Coordinates of C-alpha atoms in Angstrom, one line a residue:
M13 CA -0.1 0.3 0.4
K14 CA 1.3 3.4 -0.9
M15 CA 0.5 7.2 0.3
R16 CA -0.4 9.7 -2.0
E17 CA 1.3 13.2 -1.1
N18 CA -2.1 14.9 0.2
G19 CA -2.0 11.7 2.8
E20 CA -4.5 9.7 1.0
R21 CA -3.8 5.7 0.9
E22 CA -3.3 4.3 -2.3
L23 CA -4.5 0.7 -3.1
E24 CA -2.5 -2.0 -4.9
P25 CA -4.1 -3.4 -8.1
L26 CA -4.7 -7.7 -7.8
Y27 CA -3.3 -7.8 -11.0
D28 CA -0.7 -5.7 -12.7
V29 CA -0.6 -7.0 -16.7
E30 CA 1.9 -4.8 -17.2
S31 CA 4.4 -4.9 -14.4
G32 CA 5.7 -8.5 -14.4
G33 CA 6.6 -7.9 -10.9
D34 CA 6.4 -10.8 -8.0
D35 CA 4.4 -8.1 -5.8
N36 CA 1.2 -8.7 -7.2
L37 CA -1.3 -11.0 -5.5
Y38 CA -1.9 -13.1 -8.2
T39 CA 0.1 -13.6 -11.3
L40 CA -0.2 -16.0 -14.5
P41 CA 2.5 -17.9 -15.8
E42 CA 3.2 -17.0 -19.4
D43 CA 4.1 -20.7 -20.3
S44 CA 0.7 -22.0 -18.5
E45 CA -0.8 -24.9 -20.3
D46 CA -3.9 -24.9 -17.9
F47 CA -6.4 -23.6 -20.4
N48 CA -5.3 -25.8 -22.7
I49 CA -5.6 -28.7 -21.5
V50 CA -9.0 -27.6 -20.6
G51 CA -9.8 -27.0 -23.8
E52 CA -8.4 -30.3 -25.4
D53 CA -10.7 -32.2 -22.7
H54 CA -13.5 -30.1 -23.5
S55 CA -13.1 -31.2 -27.6
E56 CA -12.9 -35.0 -26.4
E57 CA -15.9 -34.8 -24.2
E58 CA -17.6 -33.0 -27.3
D59 CA -16.1 -35.4 -29.8
S60 CA -17.3 -38.6 -28.0
L61 CA -20.5 -37.1 -27.6
N62 CA -21.0 -36.3 -31.3
M63 CA -20.0 -40.0 -32.2
E64 CA -22.6 -41.2 -29.5
Y65 CA -25.0 -39.1 -31.2
S66 CA -24.1 -40.1 -34.8
L67 CA -24.2 -44.0 -33.8
E68 CA -27.7 -43.6 -32.6
E69 CA -28.3 -41.5 -35.8
D70 CA -26.9 -44.6 -38.2
E71 CA -29.0 -46.8 -35.8
D72 CA -32.2 -45.1 -36.3
N73 CA -31.5 -44.8 -40.5
E74 CA -30.7 -48.4 -40.4
Y75 CA -34.0 -49.2 -38.5
E76 CA -35.9 -47.0 -41.3
E77 CA -33.9 -48.3 -44.0
D78 CA -35.4 -52.0 -42.6
D79 CA -39.1 -50.5 -42.9
E80 CA -38.6 -49.2 -46.2
N81 CA -37.3 -52.7 -47.1
D82 CA -40.1 -54.5 -45.2
E83 CA -42.3 -52.0 -47.1
E84 CA -41.4 -52.8 -50.2
E85 CA -41.1 -56.2 -49.9
D86 CA -45.2 -56.2 -48.8
E87 CA -45.6 -53.8 -51.6
V88 CA -44.4 -56.7 -54.0
K89 CA -46.3 -59.1 -52.0
D90 CA -49.2 -57.5 -53.0
T91 CA -48.9 -56.2 -56.1
K92 CA -47.4 -59.6 -58.0
G93 CA -51.2 -60.2 -59.8
N94 CA -51.9 -62.5 -61.9
V95 CA -49.0 -64.4 -63.4
I96 CA -50.9 -64.8 -66.9
S97 CA -51.5 -61.3 -67.2
L98 CA -47.5 -61.0 -66.8
M99 CA -46.8 -63.4 -69.2
F100 CA -48.8 -60.9 -71.9
K101 CA -47.3 -58.1 -70.7
I102 CA -43.9 -60.0 -71.6
L103 CA -45.7 -61.0 -75.0
S104 CA -46.1 -56.9 -75.4
T105 CA -42.9 -55.4 -74.5
P106 CA -40.2 -58.2 -73.7
V107 CA -38.0 -56.1 -71.8
E108 CA -40.1 -54.3 -69.3
G109 CA -42.0 -57.9 -69.0
W110 CA -39.0 -59.8 -68.0
K111 CA -37.5 -57.2 -66.0
E112 CA -41.1 -57.1 -64.0
L113 CA -41.3 -61.0 -64.0
K114 CA -37.6 -60.3 -61.7
R115 CA -38.9 -57.8 -59.6
R116 CA -42.1 -59.6 -58.6
R117 CA -40.1 -62.7 -57.1
Y118 CA -42.5 -65.3 -58.0
T119 CA -41.6 -68.7 -57.1
P120 CA -41.3 -71.3 -59.7
E121 CA -44.5 -72.7 -58.0
E122 CA -46.3 -70.1 -58.2
V123 CA -45.8 -69.4 -61.8
A124 CA -46.4 -73.0 -62.6
S125 CA -49.9 -73.0 -60.9
G126 CA -50.5 -69.6 -62.3
C127 CA -49.5 -70.2 -65.7
F128 CA -47.9 -73.1 -67.1
Y129 CA -49.9 -76.1 -65.9
P130 CA -53.4 -74.0 -66.9
L131 CA -52.0 -73.3 -70.4
T132 CA -50.7 -76.7 -70.7
A133 CA -54.2 -78.2 -69.5
L134 CA -55.9 -75.8 -72.3
A135 CA -53.5 -76.5 -74.9
S136 CA -54.4 -80.5 -74.3
L137 CA -57.9 -79.6 -74.0
S138 CA -57.4 -77.6 -77.7
E139 CA -57.3 -80.7 -79.2
F140 CA -61.1 -81.2 -78.5
A141 CA -61.4 -78.4 -81.4
D142 CA -61.0 -81.1 -84.3
K143 CA -64.5 -82.5 -83.2
I144 CA -66.0 -79.2 -84.4
Y145 CA -63.7 -79.2 -88.2
T146 CA -62.8 -82.7 -88.5
T147 CA -64.6 -86.3 -88.4
I148 CA -61.9 -87.4 -85.8
S149 CA -63.4 -89.5 -83.2
M150 CA -63.4 -88.7 -79.4
G151 CA -61.0 -92.1 -78.6
D152 CA -58.4 -89.9 -81.0
C153 CA -59.4 -86.5 -79.7
L154 CA -58.3 -87.6 -75.9
M155 CA -55.1 -89.5 -77.2
Q156 CA -54.0 -86.5 -78.6
A157 CA -54.6 -84.0 -75.6
L158 CA -52.7 -86.7 -73.7
Y159 CA -49.8 -86.6 -76.5
T160 CA -49.9 -82.6 -75.6
F161 CA -49.9 -82.3 -72.0
I162 CA -47.1 -85.1 -71.8
S163 CA -45.1 -82.8 -74.7
F164 CA -45.1 -79.5 -72.5
F165 CA -45.4 -81.1 -69.1
F166 CA -42.3 -83.6 -69.9
G167 CA -41.0 -81.1 -72.3
Y168 CA -39.8 -78.8 -69.3
F169 CA -38.3 -81.5 -67.4
T170 CA -36.1 -82.4 -70.3
I171 CA -35.1 -78.5 -70.8
M172 CA -34.1 -78.5 -66.9
L173 CA -32.0 -81.7 -67.5
V174 CA -30.3 -81.4 -71.1
G175 CA -29.7 -77.9 -70.4
G176 CA -27.5 -78.8 -67.7
L177 CA -25.6 -81.1 -69.9
A178 CA -25.5 -79.3 -73.0
L179 CA -24.7 -75.1 -71.9
P180 CA -21.8 -74.0 -71.4
S181 CA -19.7 -74.6 -68.6
L182 CA -20.2 -70.6 -67.1
S183 CA -24.0 -70.5 -67.9
K184 CA -25.3 -73.9 -67.3
E185 CA -26.3 -73.3 -63.4
C186 CA -28.6 -70.7 -65.0
L187 CA -31.5 -73.0 -65.3
Q188 CA -30.7 -74.4 -61.5
K189 CA -32.1 -70.9 -60.1
N190 CA -35.5 -70.0 -59.3
I191 CA -35.4 -67.1 -62.1
G192 CA -33.9 -69.7 -64.7
K193 CA -37.3 -72.2 -64.2
E194 CA -39.4 -69.2 -64.0
F195 CA -38.1 -68.4 -67.4
V196 CA -38.7 -71.9 -69.1
M197 CA -41.8 -72.0 -67.8
M198 CA -42.8 -68.3 -69.3
N199 CA -41.5 -69.1 -72.7
L200 CA -43.4 -73.1 -72.7
S201 CA -46.6 -70.7 -71.9
T202 CA -46.2 -68.9 -74.7
L203 CA -45.7 -71.7 -76.8
A204 CA -49.2 -73.4 -75.4
L205 CA -50.6 -70.3 -76.0
F206 CA -50.0 -70.1 -80.0
Y207 CA -50.6 -74.0 -79.6
I208 CA -54.2 -73.0 -78.1
A209 CA -54.5 -70.1 -81.1
N210 CA -53.4 -72.6 -83.9
K211 CA -55.9 -75.2 -83.0
L212 CA -58.9 -73.1 -82.5
L213 CA -58.7 -71.1 -85.5
P214 CA -57.1 -73.8 -88.0
M215 CA -58.7 -71.3 -91.1
I216 CA -54.9 -69.3 -90.4
D217 CA -53.1 -71.9 -89.4
A218 CA -50.6 -70.6 -92.6
A219 CA -50.3 -67.4 -90.3
L220 CA -50.2 -68.9 -86.7
F221 CA -47.4 -71.3 -87.6
F222 CA -44.9 -68.4 -87.2
L223 CA -45.9 -67.4 -83.7
P224 CA -43.2 -69.2 -82.3
I225 CA -40.5 -67.3 -83.7
W226 CA -42.2 -64.5 -81.6
T227 CA -41.0 -66.7 -78.4
V228 CA -37.4 -66.6 -80.1
Y229 CA -37.4 -62.9 -79.7
L230 CA -38.6 -63.9 -76.2
I231 CA -35.6 -65.8 -75.7
Y232 CA -33.4 -63.3 -77.3
K233 CA -34.7 -60.7 -75.0
G234 CA -35.0 -62.4 -71.5
V235 CA -31.8 -64.1 -71.5
R236 CA -29.9 -61.1 -69.5
I237 CA -31.9 -61.6 -66.6
L238 CA -30.6 -65.0 -66.1
R239 CA -26.9 -63.1 -65.6
I240 CA -25.2 -65.0 -67.8
P241 CA -21.4 -63.9 -68.5
V242 CA -21.0 -61.8 -71.8
V243 CA -18.6 -64.6 -72.9
V244 CA -21.2 -67.1 -73.3
E245 CA -24.2 -65.4 -73.7
S246 CA -24.6 -66.0 -77.8
R247 CA -24.2 -69.6 -77.1
T248 CA -26.6 -69.7 -74.4
K249 CA -29.4 -67.8 -76.4
V250 CA -29.0 -70.6 -79.2
I251 CA -29.0 -73.6 -77.1
L252 CA -32.0 -72.0 -74.9
V253 CA -34.0 -71.5 -78.1
F254 CA -33.5 -75.2 -79.7
L255 CA -34.0 -76.6 -76.2
I256 CA -37.4 -74.3 -75.4
I257 CA -38.4 -75.0 -78.7
G258 CA -37.4 -78.3 -79.9
M259 CA -38.4 -80.4 -76.7
P260 CA -42.1 -80.2 -77.2
I261 CA -41.9 -80.9 -80.7
M262 CA -39.6 -84.0 -79.9
W263 CA -41.7 -85.1 -77.4
Q264 CA -44.5 -84.8 -79.6
W265 CA -43.0 -86.8 -82.5
L266 CA -41.8 -89.7 -79.8
L267 CA -45.5 -90.2 -78.8
D268 CA -47.0 -90.2 -82.1
L269 CA -44.0 -92.4 -83.2
I270 CA -44.5 -95.0 -80.8
F271 CA -48.2 -95.1 -80.3

């Protein structure tokens, strides 16, 4: 404490920034790292909190994505619709139709019961249309109906069997997948549909005779959904065309030859 000239007391400041003397009651060391340490600890706490919040947000996003996926799967199940209507979509717009087949995620049993088996049965029943246009006996109609059903039904299994042997090694497994089985059944269903049209409208059979060429086009456009390697894609298309078109014809020829 100092005395002024008029006798009043003068108080010394507790902390003098300008003076670096030791008389100050409180001085801050120049090299003090206290504030830096406190700041670093605080930033680490913030980082840990931010990490916890980000993990919680990621978990929420994962739950939202799972919910969205569940909703999408429910929408797919709800919008599967009629398999036969999808076959007509494949006939009209092959690229979009084949994509829709893969998107709907049918099982082979659903495609078989919803499209392949009914059209195979209708193709066999269409043999009775010969009674309208010819004098064929009922027994012959029954035999032809049986031959037609066997041709398409066993033709499918023959395609699956021979395809595993005839297809290239890089693509032979495509027919063992669900989408491969559905692909074969859909193409056989189009052949059955064309067969029905030919039987019901024999007066224009010359024009309907070339309808299976459209099935060849469908095979050509639909092979890509099987995810076949590019190096064997052309060979696979050719072999599938011969199998899908040829096996029902082969069975029909064998049955006519035997019986």
